[in-house]
Coordinates of C-alpha atoms in Angstrom, one line a residue:
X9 CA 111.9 121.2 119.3
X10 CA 113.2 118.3 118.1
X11 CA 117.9 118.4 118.7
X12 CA 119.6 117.2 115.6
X13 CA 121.0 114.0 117.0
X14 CA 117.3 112.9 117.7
X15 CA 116.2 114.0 114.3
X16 CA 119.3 112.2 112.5
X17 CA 118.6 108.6 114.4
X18 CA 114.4 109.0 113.5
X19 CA 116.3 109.8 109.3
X20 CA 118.9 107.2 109.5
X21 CA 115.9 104.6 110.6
X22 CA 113.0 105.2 108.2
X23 CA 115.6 105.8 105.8
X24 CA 116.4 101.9 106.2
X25 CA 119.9 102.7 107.0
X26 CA 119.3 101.1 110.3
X27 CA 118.7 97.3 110.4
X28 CA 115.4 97.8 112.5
X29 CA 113.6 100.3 110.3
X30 CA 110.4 98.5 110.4
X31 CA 109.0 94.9 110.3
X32 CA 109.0 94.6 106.7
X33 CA 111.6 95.9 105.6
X34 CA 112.3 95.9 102.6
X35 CA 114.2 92.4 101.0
X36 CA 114.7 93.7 97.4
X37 CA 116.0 96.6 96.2
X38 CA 112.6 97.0 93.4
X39 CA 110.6 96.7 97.3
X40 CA 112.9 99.4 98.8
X41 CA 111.8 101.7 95.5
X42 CA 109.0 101.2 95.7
X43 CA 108.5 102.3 99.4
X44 CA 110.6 104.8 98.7
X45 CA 108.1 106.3 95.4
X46 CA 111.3 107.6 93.6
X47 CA 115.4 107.2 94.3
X48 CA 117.8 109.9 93.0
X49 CA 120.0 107.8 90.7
X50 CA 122.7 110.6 88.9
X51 CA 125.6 108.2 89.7
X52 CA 124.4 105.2 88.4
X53 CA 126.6 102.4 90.4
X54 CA 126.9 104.2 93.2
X55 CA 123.1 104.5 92.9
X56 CA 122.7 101.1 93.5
X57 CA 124.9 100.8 96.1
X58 CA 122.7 103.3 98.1
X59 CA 120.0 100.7 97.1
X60 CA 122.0 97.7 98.4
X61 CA 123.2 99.2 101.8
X62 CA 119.7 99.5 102.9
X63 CA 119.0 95.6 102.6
X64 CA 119.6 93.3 105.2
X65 CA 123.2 91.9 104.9
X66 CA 122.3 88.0 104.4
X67 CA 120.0 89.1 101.3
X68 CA 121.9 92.0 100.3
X69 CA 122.5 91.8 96.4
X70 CA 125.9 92.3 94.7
X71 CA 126.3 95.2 92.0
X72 CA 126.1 92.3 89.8
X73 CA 122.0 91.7 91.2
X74 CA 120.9 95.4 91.1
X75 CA 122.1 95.5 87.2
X76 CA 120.0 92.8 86.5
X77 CA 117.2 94.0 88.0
X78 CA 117.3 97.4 86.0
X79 CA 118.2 95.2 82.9
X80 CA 115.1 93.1 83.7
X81 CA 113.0 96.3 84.2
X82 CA 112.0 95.3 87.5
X83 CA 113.7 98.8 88.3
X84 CA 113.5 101.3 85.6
X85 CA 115.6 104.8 85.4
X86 CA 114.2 108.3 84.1
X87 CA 114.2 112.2 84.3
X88 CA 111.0 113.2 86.8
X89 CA 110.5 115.2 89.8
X90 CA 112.9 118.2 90.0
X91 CA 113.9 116.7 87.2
X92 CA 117.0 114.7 87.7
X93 CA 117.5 110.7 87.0
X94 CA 115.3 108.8 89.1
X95 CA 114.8 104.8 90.0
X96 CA 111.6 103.8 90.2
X97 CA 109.1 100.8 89.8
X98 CA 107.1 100.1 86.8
X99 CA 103.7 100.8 87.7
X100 CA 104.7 104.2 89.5
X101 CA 106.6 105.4 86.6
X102 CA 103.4 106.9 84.5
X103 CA 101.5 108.8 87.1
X104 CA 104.7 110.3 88.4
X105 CA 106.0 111.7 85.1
X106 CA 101.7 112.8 84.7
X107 CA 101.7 114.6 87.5
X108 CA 105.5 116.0 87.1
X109 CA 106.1 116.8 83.8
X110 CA 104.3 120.1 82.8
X111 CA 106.4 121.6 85.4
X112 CA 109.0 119.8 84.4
X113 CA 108.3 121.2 81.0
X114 CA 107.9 124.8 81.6
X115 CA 112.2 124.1 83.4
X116 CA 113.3 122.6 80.2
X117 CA 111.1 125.2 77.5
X118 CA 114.4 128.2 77.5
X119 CA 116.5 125.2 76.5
X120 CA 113.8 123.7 74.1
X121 CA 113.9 126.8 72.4
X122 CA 117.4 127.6 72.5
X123 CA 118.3 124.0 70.9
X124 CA 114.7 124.1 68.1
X125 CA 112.9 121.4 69.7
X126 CA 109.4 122.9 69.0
X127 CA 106.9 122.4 66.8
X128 CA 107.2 119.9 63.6
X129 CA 110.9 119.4 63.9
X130 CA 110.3 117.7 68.1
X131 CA 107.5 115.6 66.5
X132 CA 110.1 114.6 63.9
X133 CA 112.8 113.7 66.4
X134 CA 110.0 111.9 68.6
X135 CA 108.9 109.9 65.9
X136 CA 112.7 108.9 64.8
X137 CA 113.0 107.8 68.7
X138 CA 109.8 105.7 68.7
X139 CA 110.9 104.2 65.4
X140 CA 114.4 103.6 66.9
X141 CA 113.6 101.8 69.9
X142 CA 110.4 99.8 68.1
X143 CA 110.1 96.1 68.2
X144 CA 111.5 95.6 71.6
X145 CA 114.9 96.9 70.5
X146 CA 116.6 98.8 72.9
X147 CA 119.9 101.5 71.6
X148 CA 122.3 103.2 73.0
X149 CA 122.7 107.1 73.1
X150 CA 124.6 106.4 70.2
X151 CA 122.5 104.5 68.1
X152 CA 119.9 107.0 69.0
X153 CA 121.7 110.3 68.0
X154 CA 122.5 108.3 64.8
X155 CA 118.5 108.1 64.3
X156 CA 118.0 111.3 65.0
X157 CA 120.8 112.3 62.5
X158 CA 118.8 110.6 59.7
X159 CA 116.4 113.4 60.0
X160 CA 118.5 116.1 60.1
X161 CA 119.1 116.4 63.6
X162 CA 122.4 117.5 64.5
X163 CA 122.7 116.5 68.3
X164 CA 126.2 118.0 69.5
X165 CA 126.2 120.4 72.2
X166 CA 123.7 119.1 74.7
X167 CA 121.0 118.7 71.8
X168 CA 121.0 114.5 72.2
X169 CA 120.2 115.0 76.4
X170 CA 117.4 117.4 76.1
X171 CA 116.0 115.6 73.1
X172 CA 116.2 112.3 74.9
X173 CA 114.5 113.9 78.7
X174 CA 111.6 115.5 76.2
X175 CA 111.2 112.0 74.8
X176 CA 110.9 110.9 78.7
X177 CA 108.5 113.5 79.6
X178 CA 106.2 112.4 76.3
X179 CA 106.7 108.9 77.1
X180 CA 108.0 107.5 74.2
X181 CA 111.5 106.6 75.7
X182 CA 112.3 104.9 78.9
X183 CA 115.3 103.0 80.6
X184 CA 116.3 100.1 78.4
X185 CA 119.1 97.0 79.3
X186 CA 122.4 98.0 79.3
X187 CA 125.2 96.6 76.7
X188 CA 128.1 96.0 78.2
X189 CA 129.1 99.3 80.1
X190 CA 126.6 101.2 78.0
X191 CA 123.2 102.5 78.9
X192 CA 120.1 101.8 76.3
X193 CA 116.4 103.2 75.9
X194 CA 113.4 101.0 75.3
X195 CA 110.2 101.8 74.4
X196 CA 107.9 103.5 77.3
X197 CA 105.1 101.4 76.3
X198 CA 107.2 98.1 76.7
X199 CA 108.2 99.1 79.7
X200 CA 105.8 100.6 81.8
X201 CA 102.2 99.0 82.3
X202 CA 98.9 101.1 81.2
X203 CA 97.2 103.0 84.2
X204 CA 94.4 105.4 84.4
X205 CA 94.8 109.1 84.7
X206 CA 95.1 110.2 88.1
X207 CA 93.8 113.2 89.9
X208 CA 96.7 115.6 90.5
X209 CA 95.5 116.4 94.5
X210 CA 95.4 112.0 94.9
X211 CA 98.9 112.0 93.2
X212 CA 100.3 114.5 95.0
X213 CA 99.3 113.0 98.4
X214 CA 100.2 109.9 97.8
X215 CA 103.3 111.3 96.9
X216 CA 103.4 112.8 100.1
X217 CA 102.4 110.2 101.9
X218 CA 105.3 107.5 100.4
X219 CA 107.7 110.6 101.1
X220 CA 107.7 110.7 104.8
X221 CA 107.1 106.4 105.0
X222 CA 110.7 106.5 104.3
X223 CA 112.6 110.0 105.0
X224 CA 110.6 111.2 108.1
X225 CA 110.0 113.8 110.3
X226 CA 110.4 116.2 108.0
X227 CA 109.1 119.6 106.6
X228 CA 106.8 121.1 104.0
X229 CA 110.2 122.7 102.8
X230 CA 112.1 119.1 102.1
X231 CA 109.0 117.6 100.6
X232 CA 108.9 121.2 97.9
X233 CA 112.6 120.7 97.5
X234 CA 112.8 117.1 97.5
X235 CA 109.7 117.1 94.6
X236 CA 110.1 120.2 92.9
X237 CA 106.5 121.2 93.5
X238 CA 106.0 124.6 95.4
X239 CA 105.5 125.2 99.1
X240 CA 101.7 125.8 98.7
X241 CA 101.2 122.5 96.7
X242 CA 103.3 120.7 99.3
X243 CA 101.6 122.1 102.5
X244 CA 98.1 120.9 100.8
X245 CA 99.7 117.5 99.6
X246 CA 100.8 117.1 103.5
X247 CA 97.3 117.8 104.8
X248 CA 95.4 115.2 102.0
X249 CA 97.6 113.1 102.9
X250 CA 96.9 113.0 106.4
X251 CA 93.1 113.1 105.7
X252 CA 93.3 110.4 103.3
X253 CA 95.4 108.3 106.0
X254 CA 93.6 108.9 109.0
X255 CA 96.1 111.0 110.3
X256 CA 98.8 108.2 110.0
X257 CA 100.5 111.2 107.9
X258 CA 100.5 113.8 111.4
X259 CA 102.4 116.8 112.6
X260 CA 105.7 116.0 114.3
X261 CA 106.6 117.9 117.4
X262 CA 105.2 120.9 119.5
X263 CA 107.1 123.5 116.7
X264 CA 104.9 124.6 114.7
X265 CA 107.6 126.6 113.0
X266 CA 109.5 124.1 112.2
X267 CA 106.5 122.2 109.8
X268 CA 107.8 118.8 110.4
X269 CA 105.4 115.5 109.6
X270 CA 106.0 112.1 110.0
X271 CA 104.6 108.9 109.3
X272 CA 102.9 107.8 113.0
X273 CA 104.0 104.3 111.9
X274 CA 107.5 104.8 111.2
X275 CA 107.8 106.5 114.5
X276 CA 106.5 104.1 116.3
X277 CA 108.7 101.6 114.9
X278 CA 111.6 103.6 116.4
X279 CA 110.4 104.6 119.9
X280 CA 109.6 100.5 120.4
X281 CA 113.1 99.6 119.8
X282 CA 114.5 97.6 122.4
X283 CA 117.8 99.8 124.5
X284 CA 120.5 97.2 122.9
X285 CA 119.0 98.1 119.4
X286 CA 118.4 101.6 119.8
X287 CA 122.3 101.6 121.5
X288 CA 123.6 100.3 118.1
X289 CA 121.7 102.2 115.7
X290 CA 122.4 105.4 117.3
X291 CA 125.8 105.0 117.7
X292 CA 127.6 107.8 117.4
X293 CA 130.8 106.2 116.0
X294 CA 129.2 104.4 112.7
X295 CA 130.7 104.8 109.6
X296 CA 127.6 104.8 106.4
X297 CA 129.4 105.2 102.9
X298 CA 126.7 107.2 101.3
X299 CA 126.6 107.6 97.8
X300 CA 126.7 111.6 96.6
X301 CA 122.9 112.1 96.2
X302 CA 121.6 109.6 98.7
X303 CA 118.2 110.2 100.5
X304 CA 119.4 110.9 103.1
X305 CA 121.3 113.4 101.7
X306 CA 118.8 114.6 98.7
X307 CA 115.4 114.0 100.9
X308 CA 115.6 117.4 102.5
X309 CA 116.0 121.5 101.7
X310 CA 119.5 123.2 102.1
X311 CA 120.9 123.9 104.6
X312 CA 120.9 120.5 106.0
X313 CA 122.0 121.0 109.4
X314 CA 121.5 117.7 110.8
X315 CA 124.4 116.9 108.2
X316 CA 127.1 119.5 109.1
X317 CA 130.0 118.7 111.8
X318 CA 130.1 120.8 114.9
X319 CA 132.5 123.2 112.8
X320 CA 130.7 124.4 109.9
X321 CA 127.8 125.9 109.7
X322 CA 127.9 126.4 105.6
X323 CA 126.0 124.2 103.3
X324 CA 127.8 121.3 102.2
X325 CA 128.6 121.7 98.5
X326 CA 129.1 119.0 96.2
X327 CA 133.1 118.4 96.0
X328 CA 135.6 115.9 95.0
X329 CA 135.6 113.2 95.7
X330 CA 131.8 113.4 95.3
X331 CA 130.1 110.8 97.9
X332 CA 130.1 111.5 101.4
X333 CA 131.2 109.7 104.6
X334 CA 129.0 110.2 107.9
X335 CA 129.4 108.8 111.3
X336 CA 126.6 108.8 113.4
X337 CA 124.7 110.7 110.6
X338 CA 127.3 113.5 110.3
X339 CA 129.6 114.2 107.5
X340 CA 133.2 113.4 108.5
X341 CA 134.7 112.9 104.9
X342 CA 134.2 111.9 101.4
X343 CA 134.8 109.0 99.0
X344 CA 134.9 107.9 95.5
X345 CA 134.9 104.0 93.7
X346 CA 137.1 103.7 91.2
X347 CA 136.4 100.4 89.4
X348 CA 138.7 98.8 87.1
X349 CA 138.5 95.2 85.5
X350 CA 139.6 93.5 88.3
X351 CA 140.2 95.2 91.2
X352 CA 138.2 98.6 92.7
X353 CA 140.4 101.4 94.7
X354 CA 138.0 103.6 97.3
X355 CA 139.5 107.1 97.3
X356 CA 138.9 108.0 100.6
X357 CA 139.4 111.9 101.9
X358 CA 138.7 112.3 105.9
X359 CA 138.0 116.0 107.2
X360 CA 139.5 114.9 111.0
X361 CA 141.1 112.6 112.4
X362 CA 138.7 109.4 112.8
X363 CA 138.9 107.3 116.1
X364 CA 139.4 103.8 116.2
X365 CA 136.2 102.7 116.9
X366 CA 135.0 104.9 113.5
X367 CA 138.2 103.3 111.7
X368 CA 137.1 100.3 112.5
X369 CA 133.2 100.8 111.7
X370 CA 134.8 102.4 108.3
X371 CA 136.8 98.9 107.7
X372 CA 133.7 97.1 108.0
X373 CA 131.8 99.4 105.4
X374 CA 134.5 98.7 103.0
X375 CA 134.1 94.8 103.3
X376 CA 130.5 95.5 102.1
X377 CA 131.1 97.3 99.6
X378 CA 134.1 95.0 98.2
X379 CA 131.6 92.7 98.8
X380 CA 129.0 94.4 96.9
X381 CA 131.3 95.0 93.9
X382 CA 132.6 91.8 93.6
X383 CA 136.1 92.8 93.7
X384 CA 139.2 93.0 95.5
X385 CA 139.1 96.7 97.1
X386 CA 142.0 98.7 98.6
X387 CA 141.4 102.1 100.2
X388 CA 143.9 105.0 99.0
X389 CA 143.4 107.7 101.9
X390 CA 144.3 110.9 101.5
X391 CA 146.4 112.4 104.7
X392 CA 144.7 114.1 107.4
X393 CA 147.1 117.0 107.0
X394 CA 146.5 117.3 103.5
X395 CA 142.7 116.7 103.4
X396 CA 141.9 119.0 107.1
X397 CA 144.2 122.1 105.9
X398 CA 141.5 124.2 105.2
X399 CA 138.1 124.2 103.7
X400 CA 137.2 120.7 101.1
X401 CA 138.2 121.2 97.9
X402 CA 135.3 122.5 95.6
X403 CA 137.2 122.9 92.3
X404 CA 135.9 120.1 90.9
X405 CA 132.5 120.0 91.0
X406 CA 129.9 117.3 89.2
X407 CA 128.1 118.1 86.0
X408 CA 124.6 119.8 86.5
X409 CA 121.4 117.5 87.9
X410 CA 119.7 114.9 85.4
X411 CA 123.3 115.0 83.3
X412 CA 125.5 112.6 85.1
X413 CA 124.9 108.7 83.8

């Protein structure tokens, strides 16, 4: 059996949050997608700073960068998977809404039905969409719900987000350049490149397969909960996916039990690290400011032990503030940007007292994200006293997946 500290060093390095995760790693955040087959993106800056942390520090790209890139569409955004937004590169964006999106479907049909988006009146809200974003125009929520108001759509209440995630799913609407602060839709068509239809047990293992090249070992479990699919279509994506790989894609580990795989590759990548290397990625004091829904975090099934401190043994809920602080891998605290014109704050909440070797790993992370930002940052910490009297808040909790911008 594979102890946690072992498992978290083999995560934190395929994951690419270790500068030695393999020879080519990844040099642009639209390579580091696409390695990575589909990114949870709810929070959208932070988003990209989960992108940016995983890039070497001489190449890294600034907030300023990984906005251009979406705005370019080298990176698009959309609802798919579980569903909940997503980054992910143009030509994987079709066959990963094909082979997600009657499931996805069947989730959203109660609300579908609830809100009247069956029948003729979705095809006339589609259409007003398709018409809206024609031309190579791309709109704002706003100017969309003002489209879909000229056909007698009235889109308070949550109407306007399920309307626009069913226009997703039928690929009319994708990710469009923002304006200002403001995100847009484009046309799908635009936007993504034509592909063939794929065969769902092909898609599925190549899901698979691009799953554990950058969040291995792990089980059948974290690739159902991480895709939304169903134990019995994960276990048989995991086994194509070996076949189809000549076992590159291989059981992990005398468990059985357990049902971890790994990528052989990736794994050998971390057992040839030199000791210095290995020493520094596996140290135990180093600080990762990881955004809420990281991979790291997201990549695997509840309960997440590998996450929790020595002291808890609950799951660890969403809270505020809603992004997470780990050292060696383990959550010690959370965090929050708050960005303003000129400056940024970092809201910082610690659950224990940190050392100074963690302060000082934790001073460094800041630099990179100030860096990142492009703005003067100053850290407003909550006391230790305050923030370790007794179980994280959990009062405030984010809005529900695939709602947050």
């Amino acid at each position: 059996m594979t102890d946690l500290a072992e498992l978290r060093s083999r995560r934190l390095f395929a994951q690419g949050l270790r500068p030695s995760v393999v020879e080519e790693r990844p040099a642009a955040p639209v390579d580091l997608v696409r390695r990575a087959v589909a990114v949870q993106s709810q929070e959208y800056l932070p988003a990209q700073w989960g992108l940016a942390q995983r890039i070497p520090a001489g190449v890294r790209p600034t907030a300023a960068d990984t906005a251009a890139m979406l705005d370019r569409g080298e990176i698009l955004r959309t609802h798919v998977l579980r569903p909940t937004w997503h980054f992910a590169v143009p030509e994987d964006i079709r066959w990963l809404l094909e082979l997600s999106a009657e499931r996805v479907r069947r989730i959203q049909a109660t609300y579908d039905r609830r809100l009247g988006i069956e029948g003729e009146a979705a095809t006339r809200a589609l259409d007003a969409l398709a018409a809206a974003v024609a031309d190579g125009r791309h709109r704002t929520r706003e100017e969309l719900a003002d489209a879909l108001g000229a056909v007698g759509w009235e889109t308070k209440g949550g109407t306007l987000l399920f309307l626009l995630i069913r226009a997703e799913l039928e690929r009319v609407l994708i990710s469009g350049a923002s304006v200002g602060k403001q995100r847009t839709y484009a046309a799908f068509d635009e936007r993504v490149p034509a592909s063939p239809p794929r065969d769902r047990e092909d898609a599925l293992a190549e899901l698979a397969e691009r799953f554990l090249l950058t969040r291995s070992p792990a089980s059948a479990r974290d690739f159902s909960a991480w895709s939304g699919f169903g134990l019995r279509d994960a276990r048989r994506a995991l086994a194509e996916a070996s076949a189809r790989t000549g076992g590159r894609i291989a059981r992990f580990g005398s468990d059985a039990s357990a049902e971890l795989w790994h990528d052989e590759g990736v794994s050998a990548a971390w057992s040839a690290r030199d000791p210095g290397r290995a020493a520094a990625d596996d140290d135990v004091q180093r600080i990762d400011l990881l955004q809420a829904y990281d991979e790291y975090v997201m990549g695997y099934a509840v309960p997440r032990a590998y996450l929790l401190p020595p002291d808890r043994t609950d799951s660890v809920a969403p809270e505020f503030p809603l992004h997470a602080v780990a050292t060696g891998g383990v959550l010690v605290g959370r965090w929050a940007p708050v960005v303003e014109a000129k400056r940024a704050r970092l809201r910082f909440v610690p659950w224990r007292r940190m050392s100074r070797a963690e302060q000082n790993s934790l001073d460094t992370a800041v630099v990179d994200v100030e860096r990142f930002l492009g703005l003067p940052v100053t850290v407003d910490a909550a006391p230790l006293d305050a923030a370790a009297a007794g179980a994280p808040p959990r009062d405030i909790l984010p809005p529900a997946p695939g709602t947050k911008e």
